[in-house]
Short mmCIF file of C-alpha atoms in Angstrom, two decimals:
data_model
loop_
_atom_site.label_atom_id
_atom_site.label_comp_id
_atom_site.label_asym_id
_atom_site.label_seq_id
_atom_site.Cartn_x
_atom_site.Cartn_y
_atom_site.Cartn_z
CA UNK A 1 -0.10 -0.03 -0.16
CA UNK A 2 2.09 2.62 -1.59
CA UNK A 3 0.04 5.28 0.87
CA UNK A 4 1.31 4.08 4.00
CA UNK A 5 -2.62 3.71 5.19
CA UNK A 6 -4.07 1.33 7.00
CA UNK A 7 -6.07 -1.46 5.84
CA UNK A 8 -9.31 -3.33 6.83
CA UNK A 9 -11.52 -6.63 5.13
CA UNK A 10 -14.52 -5.20 3.68
CA UNK A 11 -16.73 -6.92 2.06
CA UNK A 12 -13.49 -10.40 1.59
CA UNK A 13 -12.20 -7.08 -0.12
CA UNK A 14 -8.45 -5.55 1.72
CA UNK A 15 -9.49 -1.87 1.23
CA UNK A 16 -7.51 1.32 3.13
CA UNK A 17 -10.00 2.84 5.43
CA UNK A 18 -7.90 5.64 5.93
CA UNK A 19 -3.46 6.47 4.15
CA UNK A 20 -0.86 8.64 5.79
CA UNK A 21 -2.48 11.19 7.73
CA UNK A 22 -5.03 9.88 9.63
CA UNK A 23 -9.14 10.64 9.02
CA UNK A 24 -10.25 13.68 10.41
CA UNK A 25 -7.49 15.15 7.88
CA UNK A 26 -8.60 13.32 5.01
CA UNK A 27 -12.17 14.98 5.75
CA UNK A 28 -10.49 17.82 6.15
CA UNK A 29 -8.53 18.04 2.63
CA UNK A 30 -11.45 16.84 0.80
CA UNK A 31 -13.44 19.49 1.75
CA UNK A 32 -10.72 21.90 1.32
CA UNK A 33 -8.21 21.17 -1.62
CA UNK A 34 -9.76 17.66 -2.69
CA UNK A 35 -9.83 14.10 -2.36
CA UNK A 36 -8.81 10.93 -4.11
CA UNK A 37 -10.52 7.52 -3.90
CA UNK A 38 -9.63 3.99 -5.13
CA UNK A 39 -13.74 2.90 -4.88
CA UNK A 40 -13.74 0.02 -7.16
CA UNK A 41 -14.53 -2.16 -4.32
CA UNK A 42 -18.29 -1.34 -5.78
CA UNK A 43 -20.95 -3.73 -8.01
CA UNK A 44 -20.31 -2.52 -10.99
CA UNK A 45 -23.30 -4.05 -13.51
CA UNK A 46 -23.30 -3.16 -17.50
CA UNK A 47 -25.92 -3.24 -19.12
CA UNK A 48 -26.68 -3.14 -22.90
CA UNK A 49 -28.70 -3.99 -26.05
CA UNK A 50 -31.68 -2.14 -27.08
CA UNK A 51 -33.90 -3.56 -24.52
CA UNK A 52 -31.82 -2.19 -21.51
CA UNK A 53 -34.12 0.67 -21.39
CA UNK A 54 -37.18 -1.28 -20.51
CA UNK A 55 -35.84 -3.76 -17.85
CA UNK A 56 -33.99 -1.15 -16.17
CA UNK A 57 -36.91 1.01 -16.55
CA UNK A 58 -38.78 -2.50 -15.02
CA UNK A 59 -36.53 -2.94 -12.21
CA UNK A 60 -34.79 0.58 -11.51
CA UNK A 61 -36.84 2.50 -9.09
CA UNK A 62 -36.19 5.82 -10.38
CA UNK A 63 -37.36 6.42 -13.98
CA UNK A 64 -33.99 6.04 -16.47
CA UNK A 65 -36.70 7.72 -19.84
CA UNK A 66 -35.29 10.68 -17.98
CA UNK A 67 -31.48 9.39 -18.81
CA UNK A 68 -29.19 10.60 -21.94
CA UNK A 69 -26.68 9.70 -23.51
CA UNK A 70 -23.73 11.07 -20.77
CA UNK A 71 -26.55 11.57 -17.47
CA UNK A 72 -26.58 9.82 -15.06
CA UNK A 73 -29.68 9.32 -12.27
CA UNK A 74 -29.68 8.41 -8.28
CA UNK A 75 -31.76 5.08 -8.52
CA UNK A 76 -32.79 2.28 -6.05
CA UNK A 77 -33.28 -1.09 -6.00
CA UNK A 78 -36.58 -2.27 -3.89
CA UNK A 79 -37.64 -5.44 -3.44
CA UNK A 80 -41.93 -6.64 -4.25
CA UNK A 81 -42.59 -5.17 -1.47
CA UNK A 82 -41.00 -1.13 -1.81
CA UNK A 83 -37.89 -2.99 0.53
CA UNK A 84 -34.74 -1.57 -0.38
CA UNK A 85 -31.98 -4.62 -1.55
CA UNK A 86 -29.96 -1.76 -2.49
CA UNK A 87 -29.12 1.87 -3.36
CA UNK A 88 -27.42 2.29 -6.21
CA UNK A 89 -26.58 4.58 -9.34
CA UNK A 90 -27.45 4.79 -13.01
CA UNK A 91 -25.32 5.77 -15.47
CA UNK A 92 -26.48 5.51 -19.01
CA UNK A 93 -22.85 5.85 -21.45
CA UNK A 94 -24.12 5.01 -24.45
CA UNK A 95 -27.81 4.88 -26.50
CA UNK A 96 -27.67 1.46 -25.56
CA UNK A 97 -25.54 0.98 -23.13
CA UNK A 98 -26.17 1.40 -18.89
CA UNK A 99 -23.05 0.86 -16.16
CA UNK A 100 -25.06 0.10 -13.15
CA UNK A 101 -23.36 0.72 -9.28
CA UNK A 102 -24.40 -1.43 -6.59
CA UNK A 103 -22.81 -1.10 -3.09
CA UNK A 104 -20.13 -3.53 -2.52
CA UNK A 105 -21.96 -5.51 0.44
CA UNK A 106 -24.64 -6.17 -2.10
CA UNK A 107 -23.27 -7.10 -5.15
CA UNK A 108 -23.62 -10.36 -5.21
CA UNK A 109 -27.85 -10.51 -3.69
CA UNK A 110 -28.09 -7.71 -7.08
CA UNK A 111 -26.46 -10.02 -9.10
CA UNK A 112 -28.52 -12.74 -7.95
CA UNK A 113 -31.35 -10.83 -8.07
CA UNK A 114 -31.44 -9.55 -11.34
CA UNK A 115 -30.00 -12.48 -13.45
CA UNK A 116 -33.18 -13.92 -12.08
CA UNK A 117 -35.15 -11.24 -13.49
CA UNK A 118 -34.24 -11.07 -16.98
CA UNK A 119 -35.34 -8.84 -19.50
CA UNK A 120 -36.19 -8.57 -24.07
CA UNK A 121 -32.63 -8.38 -25.35
CA UNK A 122 -31.19 -6.68 -22.93
CA UNK A 123 -27.33 -8.40 -21.98
CA UNK A 124 -25.96 -8.32 -17.90
CA UNK A 125 -22.53 -8.85 -17.22
CA UNK A 126 -20.49 -8.02 -13.78
CA UNK A 127 -18.02 -5.80 -14.40
CA UNK A 128 -16.23 -5.44 -11.86
CA UNK A 129 -13.23 -7.34 -12.30
CA UNK A 130 -13.12 -5.20 -15.54
CA UNK A 131 -13.72 -1.37 -14.40
CA UNK A 132 -12.36 -0.35 -11.89
CA UNK A 133 -13.39 2.71 -9.93
CA UNK A 134 -11.53 6.38 -9.40
CA UNK A 135 -13.53 9.09 -6.82
CA UNK A 136 -12.14 12.46 -7.61
CA UNK A 137 -14.09 14.81 -5.20
CA UNK A 138 -13.80 18.44 -3.62
CA UNK A 139 -12.60 22.59 -5.30
CA UNK A 140 -9.26 21.52 -6.17
CA UNK A 141 -10.71 17.84 -8.14
CA UNK A 142 -11.44 19.84 -12.25
CA UNK A 143 -8.44 22.52 -11.81
CA UNK A 144 -6.37 18.92 -10.37
CA UNK A 145 -8.01 16.47 -13.73
CA UNK A 146 -8.58 18.99 -16.75
CA UNK A 147 -5.33 18.91 -17.67
CA UNK A 148 -4.87 15.02 -17.73
CA UNK A 149 -8.28 14.85 -19.89
CA UNK A 150 -7.16 14.47 -23.86
CA UNK A 151 -11.66 15.73 -24.94
CA UNK A 152 -13.22 18.42 -22.74
CA UNK A 153 -14.72 18.23 -19.57
CA UNK A 154 -18.44 16.71 -18.59
CA UNK A 155 -20.93 19.46 -18.80
CA UNK A 156 -20.83 21.53 -15.79
CA UNK A 157 -23.85 20.55 -13.44
CA UNK A 158 -24.04 17.54 -11.08
CA UNK A 159 -24.69 14.05 -13.04
CA UNK A 160 -23.54 14.54 -16.53
CA UNK A 161 -20.33 12.68 -17.86
CA UNK A 162 -18.60 11.45 -21.16
CA UNK A 163 -16.10 8.83 -22.40
CA UNK A 164 -12.86 10.98 -22.72
CA UNK A 165 -8.90 9.57 -22.33
CA UNK A 166 -6.14 10.10 -19.70
CA UNK A 167 -2.69 9.73 -22.00
CA UNK A 168 -3.22 5.85 -23.90
CA UNK A 169 -5.97 5.07 -21.47
CA UNK A 170 -10.30 5.77 -22.20
CA UNK A 171 -11.60 5.98 -19.42
CA UNK A 172 -15.30 7.04 -18.72
CA UNK A 173 -15.85 10.67 -16.31
CA UNK A 174 -19.10 11.71 -14.27
CA UNK A 175 -19.43 14.43 -11.94
CA UNK A 176 -20.81 12.42 -9.56
CA UNK A 177 -20.53 11.43 -6.17
CA UNK A 178 -20.48 10.70 -2.73
CA UNK A 179 -19.40 13.34 -0.50
CA UNK A 180 -21.47 16.22 -1.50
CA UNK A 181 -18.56 18.20 -2.66
CA UNK A 182 -20.07 21.00 -5.37
CA UNK A 183 -17.53 19.78 -7.61
CA UNK A 184 -16.79 15.81 -7.92
CA UNK A 185 -16.15 12.98 -10.74
CA UNK A 186 -15.88 9.48 -11.25
CA UNK A 187 -13.91 7.66 -13.02
CA UNK A 188 -14.62 4.21 -14.59
CA UNK A 189 -11.60 2.88 -16.42
CA UNK A 190 -9.89 -0.30 -17.14
CA UNK A 191 -8.26 -2.19 -14.11
CA UNK A 192 -4.69 -2.98 -15.13
CA UNK A 193 -4.85 1.08 -15.97
CA UNK A 194 -6.55 1.85 -12.85
CA UNK A 195 -2.62 1.92 -10.23
CA UNK A 196 -0.92 4.51 -13.39
CA UNK A 197 -3.94 6.48 -13.37
CA UNK A 198 -3.90 7.08 -9.48
CA UNK A 199 -0.50 8.01 -9.66
CA UNK A 200 -0.34 10.36 -11.66
CA UNK A 201 -3.78 11.84 -10.99
CA UNK A 202 -2.24 11.53 -6.56
CA UNK A 203 1.52 13.37 -7.32
CA UNK A 204 -0.21 16.23 -9.03
CA UNK A 205 -2.82 16.47 -6.43
CA UNK A 206 -0.30 16.97 -3.87
CA UNK A 207 0.55 20.07 -5.60
CA UNK A 208 -2.87 21.28 -5.09
CA UNK A 209 -3.04 19.46 -1.97
CA UNK A 210 -5.44 17.05 -2.24
CA UNK A 211 -4.85 13.73 -0.95
CA UNK A 212 -5.80 10.14 -1.07
CA UNK A 213 -9.40 9.37 0.87
CA UNK A 214 -9.70 5.92 2.66
CA UNK A 215 -12.88 4.60 3.27
CA UNK A 216 -13.13 6.54 7.06
CA UNK A 217 -13.01 9.37 5.66
CA UNK A 218 -15.72 8.08 2.72
CA UNK A 219 -18.39 7.11 5.67
CA UNK A 220 -17.67 11.05 7.85
CA UNK A 221 -18.04 12.95 4.56
CA UNK A 222 -21.44 11.05 2.94
CA UNK A 223 -22.64 10.97 6.98
CA UNK A 224 -22.05 15.54 6.96
CA UNK A 225 -23.45 15.41 3.49
CA UNK A 226 -26.63 13.44 5.12
CA UNK A 227 -25.87 11.11 2.19
CA UNK A 228 -27.95 7.64 4.09
CA UNK A 229 -25.81 3.82 4.34
CA UNK A 230 -27.50 0.57 2.98
CA UNK A 231 -27.19 -1.60 5.99
CA UNK A 232 -27.52 1.80 8.38
CA UNK A 233 -30.33 3.95 6.88
CA UNK A 234 -32.01 1.64 4.56
CA UNK A 235 -32.58 -0.84 6.20
CA UNK A 236 -33.87 -4.22 4.42
CA UNK A 237 -36.91 -5.02 6.47
CA UNK A 238 -37.91 -0.59 6.18
CA UNK A 239 -39.63 0.82 3.68
CA UNK A 240 -37.52 2.18 0.88
CA UNK A 241 -38.84 5.66 1.78
CA UNK A 242 -38.01 6.69 5.16
CA UNK A 243 -34.98 8.43 3.42
CA UNK A 244 -35.99 11.92 2.66
CA UNK A 245 -33.67 11.83 0.26
CA UNK A 246 -35.23 8.65 -1.82
CA UNK A 247 -37.40 10.81 -3.55
CA UNK A 248 -34.91 11.24 -6.00
CA UNK A 249 -34.74 7.62 -6.62
CA UNK A 250 -38.22 7.12 -6.89
CA UNK A 251 -40.19 7.95 -10.07
CA UNK A 252 -43.78 8.08 -8.84
CA UNK A 253 -45.32 9.66 -12.28
CA UNK A 254 -48.49 7.86 -13.40
CA UNK A 255 -47.39 8.08 -17.03
CA UNK A 256 -44.87 5.42 -16.20
CA UNK A 257 -45.09 1.84 -15.99
CA UNK A 258 -45.16 -0.67 -13.43
CA UNK A 259 -41.86 -1.31 -12.39
CA UNK A 260 -41.13 -3.37 -8.56
CA UNK A 261 -42.30 -2.25 -5.89
CA UNK A 262 -44.56 0.80 -7.45
CA UNK A 263 -47.55 -0.33 -5.31
CA UNK A 264 -45.78 -0.47 -2.10
CA UNK A 265 -43.49 3.16 -2.84
CA UNK A 266 -46.78 4.77 -3.43
CA UNK A 267 -48.40 3.50 -0.06
CA UNK A 268 -45.32 5.07 1.52
CA UNK A 269 -45.60 7.90 -0.20
CA UNK A 270 -48.25 8.90 1.68
CA UNK A 271 -47.31 8.72 4.85
CA UNK A 272 -45.52 6.82 6.88
CA UNK A 273 -44.47 6.79 11.18
CA UNK A 274 -41.44 7.27 10.75
CA UNK A 275 -37.91 9.15 8.96
CA UNK A 276 -34.96 9.76 9.25
CA UNK A 277 -33.64 12.87 10.49
CA UNK A 278 -30.19 14.28 10.58
CA UNK A 279 -29.62 15.42 14.26
CA UNK A 280 -27.17 17.52 15.40
CA UNK A 281 -25.85 17.02 19.34
CA UNK A 282 -25.87 21.80 20.40
CA UNK A 283 -22.96 20.66 23.10
CA UNK A 284 -19.24 18.76 23.38
CA UNK A 285 -19.57 14.84 23.27
CA UNK A 286 -20.05 11.54 21.93
CA UNK A 287 -22.84 10.51 19.46
CA UNK A 288 -23.09 6.61 18.05
CA UNK A 289 -25.48 4.49 15.77
CA UNK A 290 -27.91 2.80 17.69
CA UNK A 291 -27.81 5.96 20.33
CA UNK A 292 -31.74 6.17 21.51
CA UNK A 293 -32.83 9.79 20.43
CA UNK A 294 -35.68 11.94 23.41
CA UNK A 295 -38.19 14.11 22.79
CA UNK A 296 -39.17 15.61 25.86
CA UNK A 297 -37.79 12.77 27.65
CA UNK A 298 -40.00 10.32 26.17
CA UNK A 299 -37.90 7.74 23.31
CA UNK A 300 -38.86 8.66 19.78
CA UNK A 301 -35.93 7.49 17.76
CA UNK A 302 -32.59 6.03 17.75
CA UNK A 303 -29.64 6.85 15.68
CA UNK A 304 -28.63 4.73 12.65
CA UNK A 305 -25.27 6.58 12.13
CA UNK A 306 -23.26 9.54 14.12
CA UNK A 307 -19.67 9.78 14.81
CA UNK A 308 -17.83 13.27 15.07
CA UNK A 309 -17.33 14.84 12.10
CA UNK A 310 -14.19 17.37 11.56
CA UNK A 311 -14.75 20.65 9.97
CA UNK A 312 -13.13 23.95 9.00
CA UNK A 313 -14.24 27.20 10.94
CA UNK A 314 -15.08 29.04 7.71
CA UNK A 315 -14.42 32.56 7.51
CA UNK A 316 -16.65 34.48 5.34
CA UNK A 317 -17.73 31.90 2.88
CA UNK A 318 -14.19 29.96 2.79
CA UNK A 319 -12.71 27.64 4.98
CA UNK A 320 -10.06 28.82 7.51
CA UNK A 321 -6.81 28.25 9.40
CA UNK A 322 -9.06 26.51 12.04
CA UNK A 323 -10.95 23.11 12.53
CA UNK A 324 -13.20 21.53 15.41
CA UNK A 325 -15.28 18.42 15.30
CA UNK A 326 -19.31 18.30 15.70
CA UNK A 327 -21.38 15.39 16.84
CA UNK A 328 -23.98 14.53 14.25
CA UNK A 329 -25.65 11.99 12.81
CA UNK A 330 -28.14 10.73 11.10
CA UNK A 331 -31.45 9.25 12.83
CA UNK A 332 -34.52 7.20 12.10
CA UNK A 333 -36.79 8.80 13.72
CA UNK A 334 -40.52 9.03 14.11
CA UNK A 335 -42.06 11.90 11.82
CA UNK A 336 -43.84 13.81 13.54
CA UNK A 337 -39.88 15.56 14.07
CA UNK A 338 -39.35 18.90 12.90
CA UNK A 339 -37.08 21.06 11.37
CA UNK A 340 -35.50 23.07 14.37
CA UNK A 341 -36.57 20.63 16.73
CA UNK A 342 -34.26 20.30 20.08
CA UNK A 343 -33.91 16.09 21.10
CA UNK A 344 -31.65 14.26 23.62
CA UNK A 345 -28.44 12.21 22.61
CA UNK A 346 -28.45 9.45 24.67
CA UNK A 347 -24.81 7.53 24.86
CA UNK A 348 -23.41 6.00 27.21
CA UNK A 349 -23.77 6.94 31.12
CA UNK A 350 -23.88 10.67 28.67
CA UNK A 351 -27.09 12.89 28.03
CA UNK A 352 -26.52 14.99 25.75
CA UNK A 353 -28.89 18.15 24.08
CA UNK A 354 -29.61 17.97 20.49
CA UNK A 355 -31.46 19.33 17.23
CA UNK A 356 -33.45 18.51 14.38
CA UNK A 357 -31.82 19.77 11.21
CA UNK A 358 -32.63 20.04 7.40
CA UNK A 359 -28.97 19.28 6.47
CA UNK A 360 -26.15 20.19 8.17
CA UNK A 361 -23.92 21.78 4.82
CA UNK A 362 -24.49 23.71 2.18
CA UNK A 363 -23.66 24.51 -1.54
CA UNK A 364 -21.67 27.93 -1.30
CA UNK A 365 -19.31 28.18 -4.30
CA UNK A 366 -16.88 26.25 -4.23
CA UNK A 367 -17.21 24.34 -1.26
CA UNK A 368 -19.59 22.70 1.70
CA UNK A 369 -19.77 25.65 3.70
CA UNK A 370 -21.27 24.15 7.89
CA UNK A 371 -24.67 25.32 8.89
CA UNK A 372 -23.49 27.02 11.91
CA UNK A 373 -26.66 26.39 14.56
CA UNK A 374 -27.48 27.78 18.25
CA UNK A 375 -24.96 26.06 21.01
CA UNK A 376 -22.69 24.27 18.31
CA UNK A 377 -19.65 22.78 19.59
CA UNK A 378 -17.36 25.64 20.09
CA UNK B 1 10.55 4.47 14.23
CA UNK B 2 12.36 3.79 17.35
CA UNK B 3 11.01 1.37 19.71
CA UNK B 4 12.60 3.74 23.20
CA UNK B 5 10.95 6.78 21.72
CA UNK B 6 6.65 4.72 21.54
CA UNK B 7 7.60 3.08 24.63
CA UNK B 8 9.39 5.39 27.20
CA UNK B 9 11.80 3.99 30.15
CA UNK B 10 10.77 4.48 33.34
CA UNK B 11 6.90 4.36 33.59
CA UNK B 12 4.27 0.72 34.29
CA UNK B 13 2.84 -0.14 31.62
CA UNK B 14 -0.92 -2.47 31.50
CA UNK B 15 -1.79 -5.18 27.93
CA UNK B 16 -4.19 -2.84 28.10
CA UNK B 17 -2.43 -0.02 26.90
CA UNK B 18 -2.24 2.46 30.17
CA UNK B 19 1.47 4.08 31.68
CA UNK B 20 1.38 5.19 35.14
CA UNK B 21 4.13 7.76 36.11
CA UNK B 22 4.80 8.23 39.73
CA UNK B 23 4.97 11.75 40.24
CA UNK B 24 6.42 12.00 44.51
CA UNK B 25 2.83 10.85 45.54
CA UNK B 26 1.27 11.30 42.56
CA UNK B 27 0.80 8.29 39.63
CA UNK B 28 -0.08 9.82 36.61
CA UNK B 29 -2.43 7.50 34.48
CA UNK B 30 -2.23 7.70 29.92
CA UNK B 31 -2.89 6.51 26.57
CA UNK B 32 0.07 4.36 24.80
CA UNK B 33 1.84 5.75 21.46
CA UNK B 34 0.17 2.52 20.73
CA UNK B 35 -3.01 2.09 22.50
CA UNK B 36 -3.89 6.24 20.64
CA UNK B 37 -2.63 5.40 17.29
CA UNK B 38 -4.75 1.80 17.04
CA UNK B 39 -7.46 4.17 17.88
CA UNK B 40 -6.87 6.44 15.67
CA UNK B 41 -7.90 10.76 16.07
CA UNK B 42 -9.86 10.77 18.99
CA UNK B 43 -12.44 13.25 19.16
CA UNK B 44 -13.61 12.97 22.99
CA UNK B 45 -12.41 12.08 26.15
CA UNK B 46 -15.17 11.98 29.18
CA UNK B 47 -12.73 12.18 32.46
CA UNK B 48 -13.68 10.59 35.97
CA UNK B 49 -14.68 12.84 38.94
CA UNK B 50 -12.10 14.61 40.86
CA UNK B 51 -12.50 12.07 44.15
CA UNK B 52 -13.72 9.69 42.47
CA UNK B 53 -12.20 6.14 44.42
CA UNK B 54 -11.61 3.98 40.69
CA UNK B 55 -10.30 0.35 41.41
CA UNK B 56 -7.45 -1.64 39.58
CA UNK B 57 -7.98 -2.40 35.91
CA UNK B 58 -11.37 -0.91 36.96
CA UNK B 59 -13.43 1.54 33.71
CA UNK B 60 -11.31 5.30 34.81
CA UNK B 61 -12.52 6.89 30.91
CA UNK B 62 -13.78 6.23 28.15
CA UNK B 63 -11.53 7.45 24.75
CA UNK B 64 -13.18 8.33 21.48
CA UNK B 65 -11.50 8.64 18.37
CA UNK B 66 -14.19 9.61 15.32
CA UNK B 67 -13.91 5.19 13.71
CA UNK B 68 -14.36 4.21 18.06
CA UNK B 69 -14.68 3.88 21.50
CA UNK B 70 -12.06 2.95 24.17
CA UNK B 71 -12.70 2.35 27.58
CA UNK B 72 -9.28 2.77 29.81
CA UNK B 73 -8.37 1.35 33.23
CA UNK B 74 -7.20 2.44 36.35
CA UNK B 75 -4.07 0.36 36.21
CA UNK B 76 -3.91 0.92 40.08
CA UNK B 77 -6.67 1.70 43.49
CA UNK B 78 -7.22 4.96 44.27
CA UNK B 79 -8.78 8.54 44.36
CA UNK B 80 -8.83 11.01 41.80
CA UNK B 81 -6.53 14.14 42.32
CA UNK B 82 -6.96 15.66 38.95
CA UNK B 83 -7.92 14.99 35.47
CA UNK B 84 -6.52 16.91 32.31
CA UNK B 85 -9.34 19.31 31.07
CA UNK B 86 -7.21 20.81 28.07
CA UNK B 87 -8.03 17.46 26.90
CA UNK B 88 -11.90 19.32 26.90
CA UNK B 89 -11.02 21.63 24.39
CA UNK B 90 -8.36 19.34 23.04
CA UNK B 91 -8.49 15.49 22.91
CA UNK B 92 -5.98 15.71 20.39
CA UNK B 93 -2.95 16.18 22.26
CA UNK B 94 -3.40 12.40 23.96
CA UNK B 95 -2.19 11.75 19.67
CA UNK B 96 0.05 13.99 19.67
CA UNK B 97 1.79 14.26 23.14
CA UNK B 98 0.20 10.66 24.56
CA UNK B 99 3.03 10.56 27.64
CA UNK B 100 2.86 14.28 28.22
CA UNK B 101 0.32 17.11 27.09
CA UNK B 102 -2.12 14.06 26.45
CA UNK B 103 -2.50 12.90 30.51
CA UNK B 104 -6.14 12.04 31.37
CA UNK B 105 -5.55 11.31 35.40
CA UNK B 106 -3.64 11.85 38.58
CA UNK B 107 -3.85 9.35 41.10
CA UNK B 108 -3.46 10.25 44.42
CA UNK B 109 -3.94 7.49 48.02
CA UNK B 110 -3.23 4.57 45.56
CA UNK B 111 -2.18 1.33 45.78
CA UNK B 112 1.65 1.23 45.92
CA UNK B 113 2.09 -2.61 45.70
CA UNK B 114 -0.17 -2.57 42.80
CA UNK B 115 3.09 -1.09 40.84
CA UNK B 116 4.30 -4.99 41.37
CA UNK B 117 1.20 -6.03 38.73
CA UNK B 118 2.39 -3.28 35.99
CA UNK B 119 5.17 -4.17 33.21
CA UNK B 120 8.49 -2.06 32.44
CA UNK B 121 9.13 -0.37 29.31
CA UNK B 122 11.35 -3.72 28.12
CA UNK B 123 8.16 -6.17 29.27
CA UNK B 124 5.68 -3.49 27.51
CA UNK B 125 7.47 -3.49 24.21
CA UNK B 126 8.09 -7.40 24.07
CA UNK B 127 3.90 -7.38 24.69
CA UNK B 128 3.69 -5.15 21.18
CA UNK B 129 6.31 -7.03 19.24
CA UNK B 130 4.33 -10.68 19.98
CA UNK B 131 1.98 -8.63 19.08
CA UNK B 132 3.02 -7.58 15.36
#
């Protein structure tokens, strides 16, 4: 491991949880400059053929008919009863060619599910071992990537992508990611070329403050951006729509045909007893997945992901030199809870005052800036 | 990394990776370099109340990093004389200077005989090597 990282076993992969300088440094560097991620452990399925669009439209919760070549969308794989098998990202690369990226831990389950439900004139192939996947996320990522690309960058705007080249290496570049960063890219490239491209980007990144980032900071970055993680916010026995961001990945347009889970998802779109909320602690301390959340002394749910997350102290709309940590998380709460509500989070022997938030960060130019909340830690 | 900078001489060590330094009537307790490295970036420390009585290898405090939490045990039976309040604002002191500014607790009226159950630097360094 060239960057002096720590390895963990994850879904059968040996992966860096962090590189040289630790998780906090990686998180902060991504927000201020940029981060380079090797996310080749994720599952990648190629879907090809004249029937690809119709089949994907029947198997996924979002409507792939809204895509065009070079566009991507968030989507979910639902079972018959509107429970999530996985959340995923679908990239339309060409007229009859799509790439579906799924979670590593669900790869086999997703594959089995999709393969058992074949469509007409559509070919499904697991290309996880042929295509590697890198992510470059953060304010300087465009400046870093652009000089390497033989073709122009994908058009400005999230979810735009296109084929490109770095040297002799053919790749697909997409303005997508899992950090919430306004400037972000994912690269799909042949497995055997990934190391060379990684080395080029890592080396050029040094001059810009862009660092290699492991799985640990990948998790805190997605959590700070209130993005869900399967197994935490999405669970196989809970309705998909408990996660508010699912609305971006579920298309219930009446003009759209039937798809797996549609009937139940329509029911869920009405009212649910619980949903996922962003919860910040208002003092120093700690909270973790499983910590009970109370309102007026009564338990109304639990944290589904939570930890202390580092953040830059901003000077205006620019990150400054100082950082601090905030206990932040996502929680599954009774759906009567509303943004601004005061709650208490129980962790070990302590009870932390907390607040239901709309978000923890907001986009300011090329940065994600922390939303300040009264009584915030420091 | 040279072993002596990571495991200073003159301290007493537990197999749970705490250290003790006797300073007159007080026993200063902290986490070893190995422990802080395993925990990663430390973001929060829950310290005991001053004057609370601790058992040898009883719960003393909790150290939290982004990734995980660790219970820290009192290497000696004793009474908490002082806690390191600097850690409330700067828990990263444990990562930066675990044998100095990152100390956790000072014990008074501690059980001297308990020291015999602890390891010296050579024995603790040996334990770390075995683990690798």
